[in-house]
XYZ file of C-alpha atoms in Angstrom:
372
model
C -147.938 -202.283 120.632
C -146.524 -205.631 121.727
C -142.846 -205.250 120.834
C -142.087 -208.952 121.260
C -144.805 -210.118 118.848
C -143.825 -207.339 116.416
C -140.219 -208.566 116.400
C -141.300 -212.143 115.736
C -143.647 -211.054 112.959
C -140.904 -208.924 111.383
C -138.547 -211.923 111.415
C -141.242 -214.082 109.821
C -141.869 -211.429 107.140
C -138.132 -211.300 106.421
C -138.058 -215.066 105.910
C -141.082 -214.898 103.568
C -139.552 -211.963 101.664
C -136.433 -214.047 100.979
C -138.476 -216.081 98.475
C -139.238 -213.233 96.018
C -135.822 -211.670 96.685
C -134.091 -214.937 95.799
C -136.213 -215.256 92.674
C -135.222 -211.762 91.534
C -131.551 -212.439 92.267
C -131.543 -215.745 90.350
C -133.448 -214.372 87.355
C -131.436 -211.151 87.114
C -127.902 -212.420 87.714
C -125.374 -210.583 85.617
C -127.745 -207.737 84.752
C -127.359 -204.112 85.784
C -128.886 -202.443 88.829
C -131.684 -200.921 86.786
C -132.889 -204.317 85.530
C -132.696 -205.853 89.012
C -134.654 -203.010 90.582
C -137.213 -203.140 87.759
C -137.790 -206.839 88.509
C -137.980 -206.204 92.259
C -140.457 -203.370 91.745
C -142.571 -205.535 89.451
C -142.901 -208.375 91.950
C -143.561 -205.901 94.789
C -146.252 -204.286 92.657
C -147.825 -207.687 92.038
C -147.809 -208.563 95.734
C -149.224 -205.139 96.652
C -152.139 -205.720 94.283
C -152.665 -209.117 95.944
C -152.477 -207.428 99.341
C -155.231 -204.974 98.393
C -157.463 -207.771 97.106
C -156.814 -209.933 100.171
C -157.478 -206.920 102.386
C -160.876 -206.616 100.709
C -161.466 -210.305 101.348
C -160.539 -209.775 105.001
C -163.100 -206.978 105.288
C -165.823 -208.741 103.265
C -165.482 -211.946 105.288
C -165.814 -209.935 108.532
C -162.323 -210.998 109.573
C -160.979 -207.532 110.366
C -161.155 -208.280 114.089
C -160.256 -211.961 113.781
C -157.282 -211.108 115.984
C -158.468 -208.186 118.138
C -154.973 -206.912 119.011
C -152.028 -205.728 116.899
C -149.611 -206.718 115.477
C -149.868 -210.279 116.743
C -152.814 -212.467 117.615
C -153.400 -212.333 121.366
C -149.711 -211.506 121.654
C -148.632 -214.479 119.539
C -147.041 -214.534 116.092
C -149.720 -216.854 114.695
C -153.158 -218.210 115.628
C -151.470 -221.494 116.547
C -150.051 -219.935 119.691
C -153.389 -218.243 120.466
C -155.548 -221.375 120.225
C -156.857 -221.113 123.775
C -157.844 -217.445 123.484
C -159.484 -217.942 120.087
C -161.385 -221.002 121.341
C -162.637 -219.076 124.384
C -163.783 -216.120 122.256
C -165.495 -218.403 119.756
C -167.208 -220.380 122.508
C -168.584 -217.157 123.983
C -169.764 -215.822 120.578
C -169.866 -218.577 117.912
C -170.815 -216.040 115.202
C -168.721 -213.226 116.644
C -165.722 -211.432 115.166
C -163.167 -213.932 116.532
C -163.156 -217.441 115.074
C -160.406 -219.823 114.047
C -160.833 -219.143 110.310
C -161.179 -215.370 110.751
C -158.026 -215.257 112.859
C -156.057 -216.978 110.104
C -157.468 -214.689 107.416
C -156.515 -211.612 109.432
C -153.010 -212.883 110.200
C -152.307 -213.929 106.599
C -153.218 -210.370 105.611
C -150.709 -209.049 108.154
C -147.994 -211.477 106.992
C -148.460 -210.320 103.399
C -148.460 -206.658 104.433
C -145.218 -206.980 106.388
C -143.620 -208.932 103.526
C -144.453 -206.094 101.134
C -142.956 -203.709 103.694
C -139.686 -205.676 103.767
C -139.483 -205.670 99.949
C -140.058 -201.906 99.831
C -137.365 -201.419 102.486
C -134.907 -203.433 100.373
C -135.940 -201.468 97.296
C -135.302 -198.143 99.044
C -131.883 -199.257 100.288
C -130.903 -200.529 96.827
C -132.142 -197.304 95.199
C -129.843 -195.217 97.382
C -126.925 -197.547 96.772
C -127.369 -197.442 92.975
C -128.683 -193.882 92.728
C -126.013 -192.790 90.218
C -127.231 -195.362 87.666
C -130.999 -194.972 88.093
C -133.391 -192.965 85.887
C -135.064 -191.193 88.805
C -134.264 -189.955 92.264
C -134.093 -192.495 95.124
C -136.471 -190.197 96.976
C -139.298 -191.937 95.085
C -138.413 -195.218 96.790
C -137.981 -193.376 100.100
C -141.438 -191.829 99.766
C -142.851 -195.291 99.061
C -141.175 -196.628 102.212
C -142.556 -193.748 104.276
C -146.011 -194.355 102.865
C -145.963 -198.072 103.661
C -145.190 -197.143 107.285
C -148.235 -194.855 107.265
C -150.259 -197.756 105.883
C -149.036 -199.941 108.720
C -150.267 -197.342 111.207
C -153.678 -197.282 109.511
C -153.763 -201.061 109.697
C -153.075 -200.935 113.424
C -155.755 -198.269 113.991
C -158.230 -200.336 111.971
C -157.977 -203.046 114.618
C -157.482 -200.991 117.774
C -160.318 -198.570 116.897
C -162.648 -201.476 116.086
C -163.182 -200.882 112.354
C -163.699 -197.121 112.648
C -165.237 -196.360 109.201
C -163.084 -193.317 108.367
C -159.885 -195.190 109.241
C -160.882 -198.266 107.214
C -161.708 -196.104 104.183
C -158.412 -194.217 104.463
C -156.601 -197.553 104.770
C -158.164 -198.625 101.462
C -157.206 -195.375 99.728
C -153.692 -195.613 101.167
C -153.264 -199.080 99.684
C -154.217 -197.742 96.259
C -151.776 -194.837 96.685
C -149.029 -197.365 97.443
C -149.967 -199.267 94.297
C -149.696 -196.045 92.264
C -146.284 -195.165 93.729
C -144.883 -198.555 92.771
C -146.411 -198.338 89.291
C -144.696 -194.989 88.642
C -141.322 -196.382 89.692
C -141.737 -199.507 87.580
C -142.542 -197.337 84.550
C -139.392 -195.265 85.092
C -137.243 -198.410 85.156
C -138.790 -199.713 81.920
C -138.200 -196.411 80.113
C -140.823 -197.062 77.398
C -142.613 -193.715 76.941
C -145.710 -193.360 74.762
C -146.898 -190.267 72.895
C -150.074 -188.551 74.088
C -151.535 -185.150 73.313
C -151.890 -182.795 76.318
C -155.747 -182.770 76.086
C -155.766 -186.561 76.339
C -153.541 -186.468 79.416
C -155.802 -183.858 81.005
C -158.792 -186.091 80.339
C -156.958 -189.024 81.931
C -156.073 -186.921 84.977
C -159.675 -185.746 85.363
C -161.064 -189.267 84.973
C -158.510 -190.535 87.492
C -159.579 -187.907 90.025
C -163.230 -188.870 89.600
C -162.280 -192.540 89.997
C -160.555 -191.821 93.330
C -163.682 -190.063 94.616
C -165.824 -192.993 93.504
C -163.526 -195.503 95.206
C -163.703 -193.457 98.416
C -167.514 -193.538 98.187
C -167.381 -197.281 97.549
C -165.120 -197.768 100.551
C -167.573 -195.762 102.637
C -170.399 -198.019 101.429
C -168.472 -201.166 102.283
C -167.154 -200.062 105.672
C -170.640 -198.981 106.743
C -172.225 -202.175 105.364
C -174.603 -200.142 103.194
C -174.433 -202.343 100.081
C -177.856 -203.881 100.755
C -179.496 -200.617 101.861
C -180.952 -200.451 98.335
C -182.556 -203.517 96.801
C -183.271 -203.612 93.092
C -181.942 -201.632 90.157
C -182.359 -198.964 88.814
C -184.883 -198.210 91.563
C -183.858 -198.258 95.200
C -186.354 -200.173 97.326
C -188.967 -199.559 94.639
C -188.415 -195.786 94.556
C -186.492 -193.523 92.190
C -185.590 -191.161 95.063
C -186.007 -192.908 98.434
C -185.890 -191.198 101.817
C -182.277 -190.385 102.680
C -180.425 -188.765 105.578
C -177.323 -187.258 103.968
C -175.771 -185.433 106.910
C -176.004 -188.472 109.166
C -174.656 -190.833 106.515
C -171.647 -188.651 105.771
C -170.651 -187.735 109.296
C -167.067 -188.936 109.132
C -165.989 -188.897 112.775
C -168.115 -191.623 114.288
C -167.868 -195.273 115.290
C -169.135 -198.150 113.179
C -172.934 -198.279 113.256
C -173.189 -195.097 115.283
C -174.477 -191.685 114.245
C -172.605 -188.496 114.986
C -174.953 -187.637 117.862
C -174.232 -190.934 119.604
C -177.293 -192.960 118.599
C -177.444 -195.738 116.075
C -177.086 -195.015 112.370
C -180.506 -194.843 110.732
C -181.548 -196.851 107.688
C -182.087 -193.591 105.777
C -178.421 -192.745 106.377
C -177.353 -196.084 104.902
C -179.563 -195.440 101.877
C -177.906 -192.034 101.401
C -174.447 -193.664 101.499
C -175.493 -196.261 98.935
C -177.203 -193.769 96.612
C -174.210 -191.416 96.607
C -172.016 -194.228 95.291
C -174.653 -195.316 92.777
C -175.301 -191.813 91.396
C -171.639 -190.833 91.156
C -170.967 -194.093 89.308
C -172.849 -192.623 86.333
C -170.451 -189.650 86.216
C -167.377 -191.862 86.488
C -168.648 -194.339 83.882
C -169.195 -191.524 81.370
C -165.716 -190.066 82.033
C -163.938 -193.433 81.792
C -165.956 -194.432 78.732
C -164.991 -191.190 76.988
C -161.350 -191.737 77.929
C -161.439 -195.329 76.633
C -162.836 -194.095 73.303
C -160.201 -191.390 72.982
C -157.446 -193.892 73.803
C -158.787 -196.337 71.235
C -158.511 -193.644 68.567
C -154.795 -193.172 69.343
C -152.909 -196.103 67.732
C -150.085 -196.066 70.284
C -152.554 -196.162 73.186
C -155.146 -198.547 71.770
C -154.297 -201.329 74.231
C -154.902 -198.965 77.135
C -158.264 -198.041 75.635
C -159.299 -201.677 75.226
C -158.171 -202.566 78.736
C -159.979 -199.598 80.237
C -163.204 -200.459 78.401
C -163.082 -204.090 79.560
C -162.372 -203.124 83.177
C -165.184 -200.559 83.129
C -167.686 -203.135 81.846
C -166.513 -205.635 84.472
C -166.926 -203.027 87.209
C -170.452 -202.200 86.129
C -171.340 -205.902 86.003
C -169.880 -206.697 89.434
C -171.493 -203.606 90.968
C -174.921 -204.571 89.654
C -174.374 -208.158 90.803
C -173.758 -206.950 94.355
C -177.178 -205.282 94.428
C -179.246 -207.747 92.409
C -177.735 -210.952 93.842
C -177.547 -209.776 97.465
C -173.837 -208.983 97.819
C -172.197 -212.340 96.938
C -168.600 -212.575 98.083
C -167.215 -213.296 94.599
C -168.890 -210.228 93.065
C -167.866 -207.982 95.953
C -164.277 -209.184 95.782
C -164.226 -208.744 92.005
C -165.550 -205.208 92.402
C -162.715 -204.325 94.789
C -160.102 -205.941 92.544
C -161.517 -204.104 89.538
C -161.187 -200.748 91.292
C -157.528 -201.470 92.073
C -156.944 -202.570 88.472
C -158.456 -199.315 87.175
C -156.161 -197.290 89.424
C -153.171 -199.311 88.239
C -154.064 -198.933 84.555
C -154.615 -195.167 84.774
C -151.387 -194.703 86.751
C -149.394 -196.655 84.165
C -151.036 -194.643 81.394
C -150.186 -191.306 82.994
C -146.653 -192.407 83.870
C -145.849 -193.708 80.395
C -147.278 -190.647 78.634
C -145.615 -188.109 80.917
C -143.627 -185.554 78.911
C -139.908 -186.185 79.034
C -137.867 -183.689 80.986
C -135.906 -181.411 78.714
C -132.325 -180.492 79.630
C -131.889 -176.999 80.931
C -131.007 -174.463 78.216
C -127.935 -172.404 78.961
C -128.565 -168.704 79.280
C -127.570 -166.593 76.254
C -124.374 -164.659 77.011
C -124.578 -160.917 77.286
C -123.039 -158.641 74.653
C -120.129 -157.767 76.962
C -119.439 -161.440 77.653
C -119.631 -162.285 73.959
C -117.238 -159.468 73.103
C -114.825 -160.623 75.766
């Protein structure tokens, strides 16, 4: 890692983070620590969602290697200082991974990521300072800070390992985990619990687990560029069950485009990756549809049910558009944003319907103690 460029990027992220921090301070003047931290968590949550969506745009626009080093761009804090290197790379490969626009897309993604990191650092420090007046332990904010550092490492490995598919997929899942951590903390600050029967919560937990698996499969499709391995719907390349190479497609420890044995990834492997995501989507759609119906029947949770149904329909539409329309950028980006929105909605649902902790019941005194 280039320490000098990292220091300059960190200073730039601090300057950018002063904007949302100043907004929170001005809007929450005179309010208690809980209200200020709730506002800070809300804006950090919003920016994290934007970061996930922009990260998808970075991947979908093939800008992941727009700056082939980390954390800077050819050792500089912005593409402006790396003009000569970017021009030379683009002149050698005009359609290659390094172009002027791709470099800016990649660096804007890094600026946003480091800004979110600064906000989470401030949130953790403030949580420890005000821990006596907060509804939950400051270890939640500390865990979020630790996780954002892990995400930064995954971001670095994404570049240095040249878009290694397993690392890119884990980076996506890590971003969604960060989103969930912030959502839980924001819910605790709001302190607006909702009633939910235990069977409904179990259904939500099961549907959420299936959704995570489906998102991992979708990330595997995207990072291996297998979206167009199947043309047409519901058939795949005119067949209900096309030729597929499952073991090759789901060999995790391999480079982009390479098979586990060292050769190139076969087309049958790409079809297997695509079909796994398509088939499991049926299972997830049924689970989420059932959950949306059950939520709609509960008056206190009807808004969650309506939101879940709308997001599910949007996901199905954007997923079909990717296949039928040949993977347009808008549909692909909407599909990624929809997955993040589903994770956010289910996390908020589970956090707001979590059973309240009951105070510990004192032990009944023994007969000897009572007599005394």
